[in-house]
Tab-separated table of C-alpha atoms and ligand atoms in Angstrom:
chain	number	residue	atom	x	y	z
A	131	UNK	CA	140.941	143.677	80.794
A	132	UNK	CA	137.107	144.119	80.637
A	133	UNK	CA	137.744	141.455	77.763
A	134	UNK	CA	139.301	139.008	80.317
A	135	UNK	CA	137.088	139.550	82.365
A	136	UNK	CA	133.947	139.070	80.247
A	137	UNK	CA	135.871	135.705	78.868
A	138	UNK	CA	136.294	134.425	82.430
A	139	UNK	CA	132.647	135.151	83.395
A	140	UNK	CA	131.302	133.564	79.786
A	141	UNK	CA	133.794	130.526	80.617
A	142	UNK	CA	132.182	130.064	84.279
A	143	UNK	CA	128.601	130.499	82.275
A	144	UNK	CA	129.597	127.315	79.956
A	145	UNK	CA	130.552	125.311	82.793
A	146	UNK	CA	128.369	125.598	85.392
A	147	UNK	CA	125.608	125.270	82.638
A	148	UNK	CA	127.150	122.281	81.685
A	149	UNK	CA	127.610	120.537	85.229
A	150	UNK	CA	123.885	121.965	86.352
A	151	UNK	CA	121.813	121.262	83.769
A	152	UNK	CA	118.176	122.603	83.110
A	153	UNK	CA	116.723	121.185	85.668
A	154	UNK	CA	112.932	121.302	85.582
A	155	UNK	CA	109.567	121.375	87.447
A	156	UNK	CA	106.595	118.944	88.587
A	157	UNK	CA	103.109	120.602	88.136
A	158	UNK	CA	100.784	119.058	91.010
A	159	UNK	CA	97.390	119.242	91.318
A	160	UNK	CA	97.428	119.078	94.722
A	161	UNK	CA	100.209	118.969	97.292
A	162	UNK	CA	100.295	118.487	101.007
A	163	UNK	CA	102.337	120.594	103.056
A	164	UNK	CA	103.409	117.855	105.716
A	165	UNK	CA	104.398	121.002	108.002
A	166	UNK	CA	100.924	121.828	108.374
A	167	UNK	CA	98.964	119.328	106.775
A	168	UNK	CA	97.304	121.957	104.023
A	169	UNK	CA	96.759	120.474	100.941
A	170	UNK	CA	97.572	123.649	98.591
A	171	UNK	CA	96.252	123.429	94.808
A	172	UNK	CA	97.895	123.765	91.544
A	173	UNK	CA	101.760	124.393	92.937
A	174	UNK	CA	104.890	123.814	90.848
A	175	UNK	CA	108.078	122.231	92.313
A	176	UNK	CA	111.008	123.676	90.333
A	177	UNK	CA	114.389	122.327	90.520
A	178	UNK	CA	117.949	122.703	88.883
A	179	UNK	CA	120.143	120.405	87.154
A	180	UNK	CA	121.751	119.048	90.217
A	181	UNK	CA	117.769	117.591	91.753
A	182	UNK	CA	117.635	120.360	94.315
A	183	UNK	CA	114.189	122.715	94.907
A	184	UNK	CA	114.749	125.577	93.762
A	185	UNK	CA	110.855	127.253	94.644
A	186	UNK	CA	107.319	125.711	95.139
A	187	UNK	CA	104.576	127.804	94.785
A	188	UNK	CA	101.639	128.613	92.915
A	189	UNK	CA	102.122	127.960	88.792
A	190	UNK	CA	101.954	131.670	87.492
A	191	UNK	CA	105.280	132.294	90.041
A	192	UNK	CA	106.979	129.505	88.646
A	193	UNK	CA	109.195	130.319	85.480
A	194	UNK	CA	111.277	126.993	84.735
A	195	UNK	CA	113.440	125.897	82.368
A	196	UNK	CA	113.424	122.327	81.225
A	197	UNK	CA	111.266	120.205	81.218
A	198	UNK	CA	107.544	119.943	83.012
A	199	UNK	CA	105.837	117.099	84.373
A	200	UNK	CA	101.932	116.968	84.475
A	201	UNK	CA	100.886	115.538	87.952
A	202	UNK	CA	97.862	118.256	87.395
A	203	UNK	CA	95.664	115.192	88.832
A	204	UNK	CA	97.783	113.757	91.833
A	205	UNK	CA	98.493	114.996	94.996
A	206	UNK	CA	102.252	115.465	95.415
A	207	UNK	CA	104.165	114.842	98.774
A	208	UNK	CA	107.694	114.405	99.750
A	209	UNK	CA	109.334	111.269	99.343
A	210	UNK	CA	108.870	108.952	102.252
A	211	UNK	CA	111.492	107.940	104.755
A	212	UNK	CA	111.616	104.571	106.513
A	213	UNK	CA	114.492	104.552	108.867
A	214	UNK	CA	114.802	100.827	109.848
A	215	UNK	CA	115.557	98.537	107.207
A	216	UNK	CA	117.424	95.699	106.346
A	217	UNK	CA	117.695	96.134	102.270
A	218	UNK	CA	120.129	92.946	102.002
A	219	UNK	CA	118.011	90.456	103.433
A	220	UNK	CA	114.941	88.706	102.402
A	221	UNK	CA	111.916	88.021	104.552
A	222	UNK	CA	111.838	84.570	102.468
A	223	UNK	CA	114.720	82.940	104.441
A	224	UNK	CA	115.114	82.491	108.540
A	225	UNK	CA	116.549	80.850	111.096
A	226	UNK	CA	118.860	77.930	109.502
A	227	UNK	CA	117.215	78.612	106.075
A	228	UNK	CA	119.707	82.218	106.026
A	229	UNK	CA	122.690	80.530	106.570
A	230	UNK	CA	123.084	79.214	103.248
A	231	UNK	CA	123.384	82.950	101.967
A	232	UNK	CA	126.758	83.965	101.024
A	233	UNK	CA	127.717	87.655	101.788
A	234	UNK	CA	127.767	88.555	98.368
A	235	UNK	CA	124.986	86.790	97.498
A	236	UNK	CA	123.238	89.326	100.056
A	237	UNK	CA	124.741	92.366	98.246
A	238	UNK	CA	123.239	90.890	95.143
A	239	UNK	CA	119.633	90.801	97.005
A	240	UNK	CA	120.416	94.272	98.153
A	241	UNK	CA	120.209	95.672	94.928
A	242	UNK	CA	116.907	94.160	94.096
A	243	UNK	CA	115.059	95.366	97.165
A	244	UNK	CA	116.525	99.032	96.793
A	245	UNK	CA	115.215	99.275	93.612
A	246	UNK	CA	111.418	98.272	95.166
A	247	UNK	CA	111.845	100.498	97.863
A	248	UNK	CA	112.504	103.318	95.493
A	249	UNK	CA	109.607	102.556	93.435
A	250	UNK	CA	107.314	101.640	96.477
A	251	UNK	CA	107.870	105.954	97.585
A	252	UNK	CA	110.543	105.497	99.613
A	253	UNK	CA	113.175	108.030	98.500
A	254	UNK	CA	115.478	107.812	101.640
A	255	UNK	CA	116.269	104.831	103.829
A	256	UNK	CA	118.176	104.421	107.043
A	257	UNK	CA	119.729	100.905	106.714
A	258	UNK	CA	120.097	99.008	109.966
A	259	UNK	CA	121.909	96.178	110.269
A	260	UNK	CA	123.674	93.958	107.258
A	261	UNK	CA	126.559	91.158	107.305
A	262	UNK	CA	130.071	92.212	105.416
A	263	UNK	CA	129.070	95.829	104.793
A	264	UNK	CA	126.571	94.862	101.882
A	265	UNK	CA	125.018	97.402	102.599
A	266	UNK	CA	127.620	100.312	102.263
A	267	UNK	CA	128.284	98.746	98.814
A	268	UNK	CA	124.604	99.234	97.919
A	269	UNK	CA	124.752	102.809	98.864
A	270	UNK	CA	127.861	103.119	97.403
A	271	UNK	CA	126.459	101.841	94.051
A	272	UNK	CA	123.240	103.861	94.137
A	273	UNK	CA	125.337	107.233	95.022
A	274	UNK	CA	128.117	106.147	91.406
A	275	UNK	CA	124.502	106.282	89.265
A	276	UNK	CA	125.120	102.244	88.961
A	277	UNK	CA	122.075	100.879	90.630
A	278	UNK	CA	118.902	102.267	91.089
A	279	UNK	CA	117.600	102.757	94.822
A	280	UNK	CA	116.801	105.179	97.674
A	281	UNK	CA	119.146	107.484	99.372
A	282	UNK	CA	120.494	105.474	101.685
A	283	UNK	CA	122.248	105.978	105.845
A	284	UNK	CA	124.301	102.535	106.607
A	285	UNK	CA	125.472	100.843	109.845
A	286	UNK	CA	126.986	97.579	108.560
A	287	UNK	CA	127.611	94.950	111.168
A	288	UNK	CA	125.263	95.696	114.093
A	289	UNK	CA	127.321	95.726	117.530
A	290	UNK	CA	125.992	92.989	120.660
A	291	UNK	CA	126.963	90.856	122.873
A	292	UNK	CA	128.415	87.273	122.552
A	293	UNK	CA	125.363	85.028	122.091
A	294	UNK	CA	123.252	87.762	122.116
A	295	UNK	CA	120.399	89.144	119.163
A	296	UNK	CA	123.226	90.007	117.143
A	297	UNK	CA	125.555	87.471	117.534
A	298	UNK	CA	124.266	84.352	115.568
A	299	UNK	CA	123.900	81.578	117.915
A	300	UNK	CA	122.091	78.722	115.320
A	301	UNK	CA	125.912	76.462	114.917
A	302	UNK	CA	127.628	74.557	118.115
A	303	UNK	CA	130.656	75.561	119.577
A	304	UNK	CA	133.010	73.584	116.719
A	305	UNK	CA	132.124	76.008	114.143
A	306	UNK	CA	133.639	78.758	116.135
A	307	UNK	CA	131.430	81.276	114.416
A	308	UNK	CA	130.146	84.943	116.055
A	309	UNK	CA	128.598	87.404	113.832
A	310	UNK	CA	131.110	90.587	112.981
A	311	UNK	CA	129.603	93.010	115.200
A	312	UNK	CA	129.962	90.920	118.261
A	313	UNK	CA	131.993	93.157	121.155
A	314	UNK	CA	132.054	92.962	124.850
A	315	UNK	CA	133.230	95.874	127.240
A	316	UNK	CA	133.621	99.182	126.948
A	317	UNK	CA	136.856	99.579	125.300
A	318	UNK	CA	136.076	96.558	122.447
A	319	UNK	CA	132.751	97.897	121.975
A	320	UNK	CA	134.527	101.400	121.352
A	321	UNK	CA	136.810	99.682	119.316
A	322	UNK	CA	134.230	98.180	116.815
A	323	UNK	CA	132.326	101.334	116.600
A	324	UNK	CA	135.395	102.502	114.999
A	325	UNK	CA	136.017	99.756	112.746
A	326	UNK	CA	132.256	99.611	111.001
A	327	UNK	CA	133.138	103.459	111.113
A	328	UNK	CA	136.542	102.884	109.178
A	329	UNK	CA	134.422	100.693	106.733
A	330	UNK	CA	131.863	102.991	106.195
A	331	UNK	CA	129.148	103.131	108.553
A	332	UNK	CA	126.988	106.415	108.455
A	333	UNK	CA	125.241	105.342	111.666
A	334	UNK	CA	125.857	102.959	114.568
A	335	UNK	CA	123.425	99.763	115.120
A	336	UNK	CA	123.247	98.179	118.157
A	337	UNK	CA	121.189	95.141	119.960
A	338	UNK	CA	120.524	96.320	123.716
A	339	UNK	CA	118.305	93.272	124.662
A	340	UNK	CA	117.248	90.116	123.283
A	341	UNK	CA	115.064	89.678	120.036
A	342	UNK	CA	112.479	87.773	118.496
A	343	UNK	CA	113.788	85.984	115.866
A	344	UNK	CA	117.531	85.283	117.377
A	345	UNK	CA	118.079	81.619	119.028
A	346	UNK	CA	118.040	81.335	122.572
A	347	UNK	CA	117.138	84.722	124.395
A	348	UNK	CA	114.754	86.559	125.286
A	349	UNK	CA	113.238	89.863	123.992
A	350	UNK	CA	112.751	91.213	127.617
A	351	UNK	CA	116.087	90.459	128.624
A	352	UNK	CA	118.873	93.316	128.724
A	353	UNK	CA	122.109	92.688	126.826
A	354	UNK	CA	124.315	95.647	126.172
A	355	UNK	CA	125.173	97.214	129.785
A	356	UNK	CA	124.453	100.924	130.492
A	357	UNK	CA	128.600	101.493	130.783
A	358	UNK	CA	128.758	99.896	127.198
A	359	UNK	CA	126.400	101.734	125.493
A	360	UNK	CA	127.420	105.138	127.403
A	361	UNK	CA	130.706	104.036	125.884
A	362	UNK	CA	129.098	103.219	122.318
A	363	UNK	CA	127.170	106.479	122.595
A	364	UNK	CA	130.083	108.776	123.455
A	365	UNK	CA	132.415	107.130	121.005
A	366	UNK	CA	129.900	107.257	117.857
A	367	UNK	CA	128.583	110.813	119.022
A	368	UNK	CA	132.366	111.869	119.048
A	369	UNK	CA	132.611	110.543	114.901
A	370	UNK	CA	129.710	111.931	114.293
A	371	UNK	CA	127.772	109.024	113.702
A	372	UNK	CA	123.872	108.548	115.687
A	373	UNK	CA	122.968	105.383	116.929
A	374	UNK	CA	120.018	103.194	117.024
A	375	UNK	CA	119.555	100.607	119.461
A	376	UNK	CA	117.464	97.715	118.928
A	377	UNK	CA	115.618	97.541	122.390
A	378	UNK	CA	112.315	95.423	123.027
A	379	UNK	CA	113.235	94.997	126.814
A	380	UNK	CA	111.814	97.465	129.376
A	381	UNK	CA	115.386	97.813	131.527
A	382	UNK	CA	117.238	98.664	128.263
A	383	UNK	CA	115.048	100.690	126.898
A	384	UNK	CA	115.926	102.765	129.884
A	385	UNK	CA	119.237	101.949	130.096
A	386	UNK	CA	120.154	103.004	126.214
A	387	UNK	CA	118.232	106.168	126.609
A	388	UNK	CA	120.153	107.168	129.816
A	389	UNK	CA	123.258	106.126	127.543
A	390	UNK	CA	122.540	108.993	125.280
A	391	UNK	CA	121.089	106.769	122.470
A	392	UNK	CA	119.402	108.502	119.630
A	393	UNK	CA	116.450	106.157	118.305
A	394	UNK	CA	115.258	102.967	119.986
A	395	UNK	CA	114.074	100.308	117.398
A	396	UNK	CA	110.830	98.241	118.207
A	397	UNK	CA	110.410	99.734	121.875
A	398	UNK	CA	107.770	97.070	122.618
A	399	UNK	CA	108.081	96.474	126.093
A	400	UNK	CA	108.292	100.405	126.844
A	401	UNK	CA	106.616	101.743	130.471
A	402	UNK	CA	105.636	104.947	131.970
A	403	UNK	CA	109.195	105.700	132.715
A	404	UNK	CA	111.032	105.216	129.779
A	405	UNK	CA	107.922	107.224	127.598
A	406	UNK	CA	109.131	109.634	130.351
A	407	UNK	CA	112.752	109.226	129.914
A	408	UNK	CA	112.376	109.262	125.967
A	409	UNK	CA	110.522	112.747	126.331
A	410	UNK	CA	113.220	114.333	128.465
A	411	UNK	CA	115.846	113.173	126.472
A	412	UNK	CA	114.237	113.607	122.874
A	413	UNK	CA	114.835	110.067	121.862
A	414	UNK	CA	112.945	109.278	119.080
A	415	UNK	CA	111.018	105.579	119.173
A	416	UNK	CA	110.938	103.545	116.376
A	417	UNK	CA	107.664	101.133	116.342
A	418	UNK	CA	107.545	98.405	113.216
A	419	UNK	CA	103.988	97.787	114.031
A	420	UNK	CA	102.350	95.988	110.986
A	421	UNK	CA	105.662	92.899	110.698
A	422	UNK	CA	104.107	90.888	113.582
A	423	UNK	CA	101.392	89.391	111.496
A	424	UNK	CA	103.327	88.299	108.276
A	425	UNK	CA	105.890	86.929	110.579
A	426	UNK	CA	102.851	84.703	112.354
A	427	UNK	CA	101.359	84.332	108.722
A	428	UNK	CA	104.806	83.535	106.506
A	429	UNK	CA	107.677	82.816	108.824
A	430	UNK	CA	107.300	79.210	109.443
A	431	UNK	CA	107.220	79.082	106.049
A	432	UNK	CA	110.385	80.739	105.571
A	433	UNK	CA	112.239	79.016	108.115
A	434	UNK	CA	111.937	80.752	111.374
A	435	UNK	CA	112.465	78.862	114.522
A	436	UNK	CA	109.804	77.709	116.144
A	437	UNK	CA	110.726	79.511	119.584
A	438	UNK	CA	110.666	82.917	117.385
A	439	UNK	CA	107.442	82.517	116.495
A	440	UNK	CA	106.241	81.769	119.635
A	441	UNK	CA	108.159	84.975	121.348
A	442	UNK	CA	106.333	87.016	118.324
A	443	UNK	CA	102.800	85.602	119.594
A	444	UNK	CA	103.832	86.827	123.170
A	445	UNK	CA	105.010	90.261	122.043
A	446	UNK	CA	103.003	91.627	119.108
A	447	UNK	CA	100.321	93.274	120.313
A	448	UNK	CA	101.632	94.434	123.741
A	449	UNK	CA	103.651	96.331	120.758
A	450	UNK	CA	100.803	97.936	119.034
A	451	UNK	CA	99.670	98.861	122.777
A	452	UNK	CA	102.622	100.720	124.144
A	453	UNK	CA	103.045	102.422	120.783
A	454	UNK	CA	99.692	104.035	121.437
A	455	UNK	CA	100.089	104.954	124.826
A	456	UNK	CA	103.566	106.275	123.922
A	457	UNK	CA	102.177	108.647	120.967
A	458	UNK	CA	99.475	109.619	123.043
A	459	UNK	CA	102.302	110.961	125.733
A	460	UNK	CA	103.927	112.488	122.878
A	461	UNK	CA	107.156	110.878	122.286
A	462	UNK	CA	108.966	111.580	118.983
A	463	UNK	CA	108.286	108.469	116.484
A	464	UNK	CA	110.012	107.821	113.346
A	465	UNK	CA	109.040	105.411	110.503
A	466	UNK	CA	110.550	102.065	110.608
A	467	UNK	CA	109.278	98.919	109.366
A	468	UNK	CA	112.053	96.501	109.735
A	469	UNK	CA	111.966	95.507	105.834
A	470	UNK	CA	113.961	92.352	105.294
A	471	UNK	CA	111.809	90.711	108.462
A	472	UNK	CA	108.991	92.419	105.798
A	473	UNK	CA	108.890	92.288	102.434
A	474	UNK	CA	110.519	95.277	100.443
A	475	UNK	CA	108.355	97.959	98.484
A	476	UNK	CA	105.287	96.818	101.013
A	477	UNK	CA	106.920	99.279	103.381
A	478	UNK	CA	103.730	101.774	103.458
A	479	UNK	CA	101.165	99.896	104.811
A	480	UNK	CA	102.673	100.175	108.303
A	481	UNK	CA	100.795	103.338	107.695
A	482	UNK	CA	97.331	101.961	108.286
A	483	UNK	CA	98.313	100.026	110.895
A	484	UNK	CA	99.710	103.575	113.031
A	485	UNK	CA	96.190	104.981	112.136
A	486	UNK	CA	94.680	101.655	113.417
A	487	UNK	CA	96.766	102.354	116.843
A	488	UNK	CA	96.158	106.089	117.302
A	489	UNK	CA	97.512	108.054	115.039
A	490	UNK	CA	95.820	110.515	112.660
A	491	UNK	CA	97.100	109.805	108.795
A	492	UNK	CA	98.612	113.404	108.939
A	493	UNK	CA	100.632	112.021	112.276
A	494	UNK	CA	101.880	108.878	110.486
A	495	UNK	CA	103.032	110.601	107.289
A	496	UNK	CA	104.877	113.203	109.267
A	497	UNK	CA	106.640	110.244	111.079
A	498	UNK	CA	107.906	109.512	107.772
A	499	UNK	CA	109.197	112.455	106.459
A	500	UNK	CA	109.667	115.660	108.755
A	501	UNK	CA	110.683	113.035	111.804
A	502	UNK	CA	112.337	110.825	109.965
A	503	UNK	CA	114.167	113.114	108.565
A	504	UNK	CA	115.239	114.830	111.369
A	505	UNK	CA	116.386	111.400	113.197
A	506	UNK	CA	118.353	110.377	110.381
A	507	UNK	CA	120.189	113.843	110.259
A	508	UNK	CA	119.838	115.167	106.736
A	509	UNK	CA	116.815	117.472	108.137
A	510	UNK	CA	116.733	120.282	105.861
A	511	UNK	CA	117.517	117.953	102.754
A	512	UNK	CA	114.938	115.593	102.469
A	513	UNK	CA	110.920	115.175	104.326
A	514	UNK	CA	109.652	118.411	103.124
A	515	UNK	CA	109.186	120.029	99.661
A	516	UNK	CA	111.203	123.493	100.127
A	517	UNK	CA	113.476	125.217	98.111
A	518	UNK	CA	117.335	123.947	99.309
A	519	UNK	CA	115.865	120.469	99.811
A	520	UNK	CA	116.374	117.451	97.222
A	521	UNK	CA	113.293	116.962	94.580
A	522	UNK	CA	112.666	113.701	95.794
A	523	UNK	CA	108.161	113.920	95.142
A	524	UNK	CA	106.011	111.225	95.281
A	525	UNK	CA	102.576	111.378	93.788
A	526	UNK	CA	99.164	109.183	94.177
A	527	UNK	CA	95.891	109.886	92.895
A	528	UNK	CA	93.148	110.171	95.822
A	529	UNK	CA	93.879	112.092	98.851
A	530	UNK	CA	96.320	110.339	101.365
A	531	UNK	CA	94.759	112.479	104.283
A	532	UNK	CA	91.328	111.191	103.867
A	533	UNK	CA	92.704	107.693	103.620
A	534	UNK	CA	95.854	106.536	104.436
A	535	UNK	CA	96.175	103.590	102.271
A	536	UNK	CA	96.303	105.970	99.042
A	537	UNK	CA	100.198	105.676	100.308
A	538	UNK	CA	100.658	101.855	99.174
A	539	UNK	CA	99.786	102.493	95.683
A	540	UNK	CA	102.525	105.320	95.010
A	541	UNK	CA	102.032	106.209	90.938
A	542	UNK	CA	104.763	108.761	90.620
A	543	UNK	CA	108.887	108.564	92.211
A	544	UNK	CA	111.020	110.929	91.432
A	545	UNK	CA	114.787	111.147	93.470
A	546	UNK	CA	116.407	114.299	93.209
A	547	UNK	CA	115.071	115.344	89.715
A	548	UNK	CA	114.977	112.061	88.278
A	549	UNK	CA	112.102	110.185	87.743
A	550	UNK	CA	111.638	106.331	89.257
A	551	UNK	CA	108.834	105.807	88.196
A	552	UNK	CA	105.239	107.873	86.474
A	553	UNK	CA	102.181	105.578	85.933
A	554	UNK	CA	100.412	108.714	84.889
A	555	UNK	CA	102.224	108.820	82.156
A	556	UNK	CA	101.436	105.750	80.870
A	557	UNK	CA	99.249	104.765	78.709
B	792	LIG	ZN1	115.736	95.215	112.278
């Protein structure tokens, strides 16, 4: 019996050896604790063969197997988190430029710009908004081991209204065309949170009011009604899905956080009450405050319409205001950038521009990791370097507290154990 026994218990050894792995450990020089914003010296971040922390702590308490990294002259934080991008497109072509862009084309362009975001720091990514569910076939391939790139949360198709931000309204009437994620009414906008559910939407995008770069409205101007996006709310909240509403207008900023909306993209024409509202209700804002000026520099360029470009002169720095005054009245804010309206792997300079508009770097890097990952739900798996959570590290050389900017040149990647990218390393 003891024989079996022993046999059984040697058997489980083998295999759970076998499926784990050694694992291994990162020695930092520094890290910063992005709970408290203590930079602690000389710690080791051990992990196990399936990329999960197993301790961090000072090197004599560390006994690892496998093998060790030297990052004895980096500081080491956790991978960052930008929860508003758009992976599948290209900041290169707009307006009627994007139409010629077949959907798997964009799937194609997907791949490309996960890998940069990976290797610009960015270990997780909530993905909002993409035509023909590129984007859950992105994720899909990253999670198989096929393609390189972040962890990523999808939404495919982003819900609106007919003729709305995310409806596409460039072609006349003959061409009979609306975007996917077009719904009116409570029941069909139910309905289609169910479908980009069925094909694999982690989280539900949705355009409240008009935008900036769609033809013919108006960011100010609601779009969704409260009833539909109490509907959208209650239905996604139901399938356990959170949703993010794009939301520049004032009324439905309101309006979706009354609805029971979890993160409100852009939030540039915020006002006292809907700061007040977003407190009360815990809704985390979403500010993509350094686009404005590439889109001014490099979107005429790229093809955007002339009446976007004018509505991104009107609205850009009212932005930058109200996402000061809302920090200082201490809403919950998120990292978002809106890569894709951006160019991919430049996603961390948004951080000097928070610091530029109020924040302290400290503020801006928690945004993008403790925050972030709270909004996007995997809280207690990635944004902080703790045993239980994935070893997703990145590493740069000066210290990011003192300045900011250390973020955009990101020497060291690792997602869950395995390495992106080490430019200490190299020779
Ligand atoms: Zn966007």
């Amino acid at each position: 019996m003891r024989r079996i026994l022993f046999g059984i218990f040697a058997f489980f050894l083998v295999v759970s050896i076998a499926e784990a792995g050694p694992g291994g450990a990162v020695r930092c020089g520094k890290l910063l604790d992005v709970r408290t914003g203590k930079i602690l010296s000389n710690q080791v971040i051990s992990f196990d063969g399936d990329g999960v922390i197993t301790s961090v702590g000072a090197e004599a308490a560390a006994g690892s197997a496998g093998t060790m990294i030297d990052l004895s002259n980096a500081t080491c934080l956790p991978g960052l988190i930008d929860v508003h991008t758009h992976l599948t497109g290209d900041p290169s072509s707009s307006g009627y430029a994007a139409l010629g862009i077949s959907v798997p084309r964009e799937t194609v362009t997907g791949v490309k710009n996960a890998r940069l975001t990976l290797r610009a720091g960015f270990t997780t990514v909530r993905n909002v908004g993409a035509s023909g569910f590129t984007d859950v076939a992105v994720r899909d391939g990253i999670n198989a081991g096929e393609i390189e790139g972040p962890r990523m949360l999808v939404s495919g198709p982003p819900l609106g209204i007919t003729g709305g931000h995310c409806d596409n309204n460039l072609l006349p009437s003959e061409y009979h065309f609306r975007s996917e994620g077009v719904a009116d009414g409570p029941w069909a906008v139910r309905a289609k949170v169910r479908e980009v559910i069925k094909y694999g939407a982690d989280v539900i995008k949705i355009c409240a009011s008009g935008g900036v770069l769609s033809k013919g409205d108006q960011p100010g101007t609601p779009q969704y009604t409260l009833e539909e996006m109490k509907a959208i709310a209650e239905e996604a909240h139901k399938l356990g899905r959170k949703v993010a509403a794009h939301a520049h207008g004032t009324q439905s900023i309101k309006d979706a956080i009354r609805a029971g909306i979890d993160s409100i993209e852009h939030s540039s024409l915020i006002d006292d009450e809907g700061i007040a509202l977003a407190k009360e209700h815990g809704t985390y804002l979403v500010v993509d405050s350094d686009n404005d000026d590439f889109s001014l520099q490099e979107g005429a360029k790229a093809g955007m319409l002339a009446e976007s470009i004018e509505k991104e002169k009107k609205i850009g720095r009212l932005q930058r205001e109200n996402f000061r005054h809302a920090f200082q009245a201490g809403t919950k804010m998120a990292f978002g950038t809106d890569a894709g309206v951006y160019p991919h792997g430049d996603n961390a300079r948004q951080f000097a521009k928070m610091v530029e508009w109020g924040m302290k770097p400290l503020d801006a890097i928690q945004a993008a990791t403790l925050s972030a990952a709270d909004l996007t739900g995997w809280g207690g798996k990635v944004g902080v370097l703790e045993a239980g959570h994935y070893a997703d590290v990145i590493a740069v050389s000066g210290d990011p507290l003192a300045n900011v900017r250390e973020l955009e040149s990101i020497k060291f990647v690792m997602k869950g154990g395995v390495v992106a990218r080490n430019d200490f390393a190299a020779k």
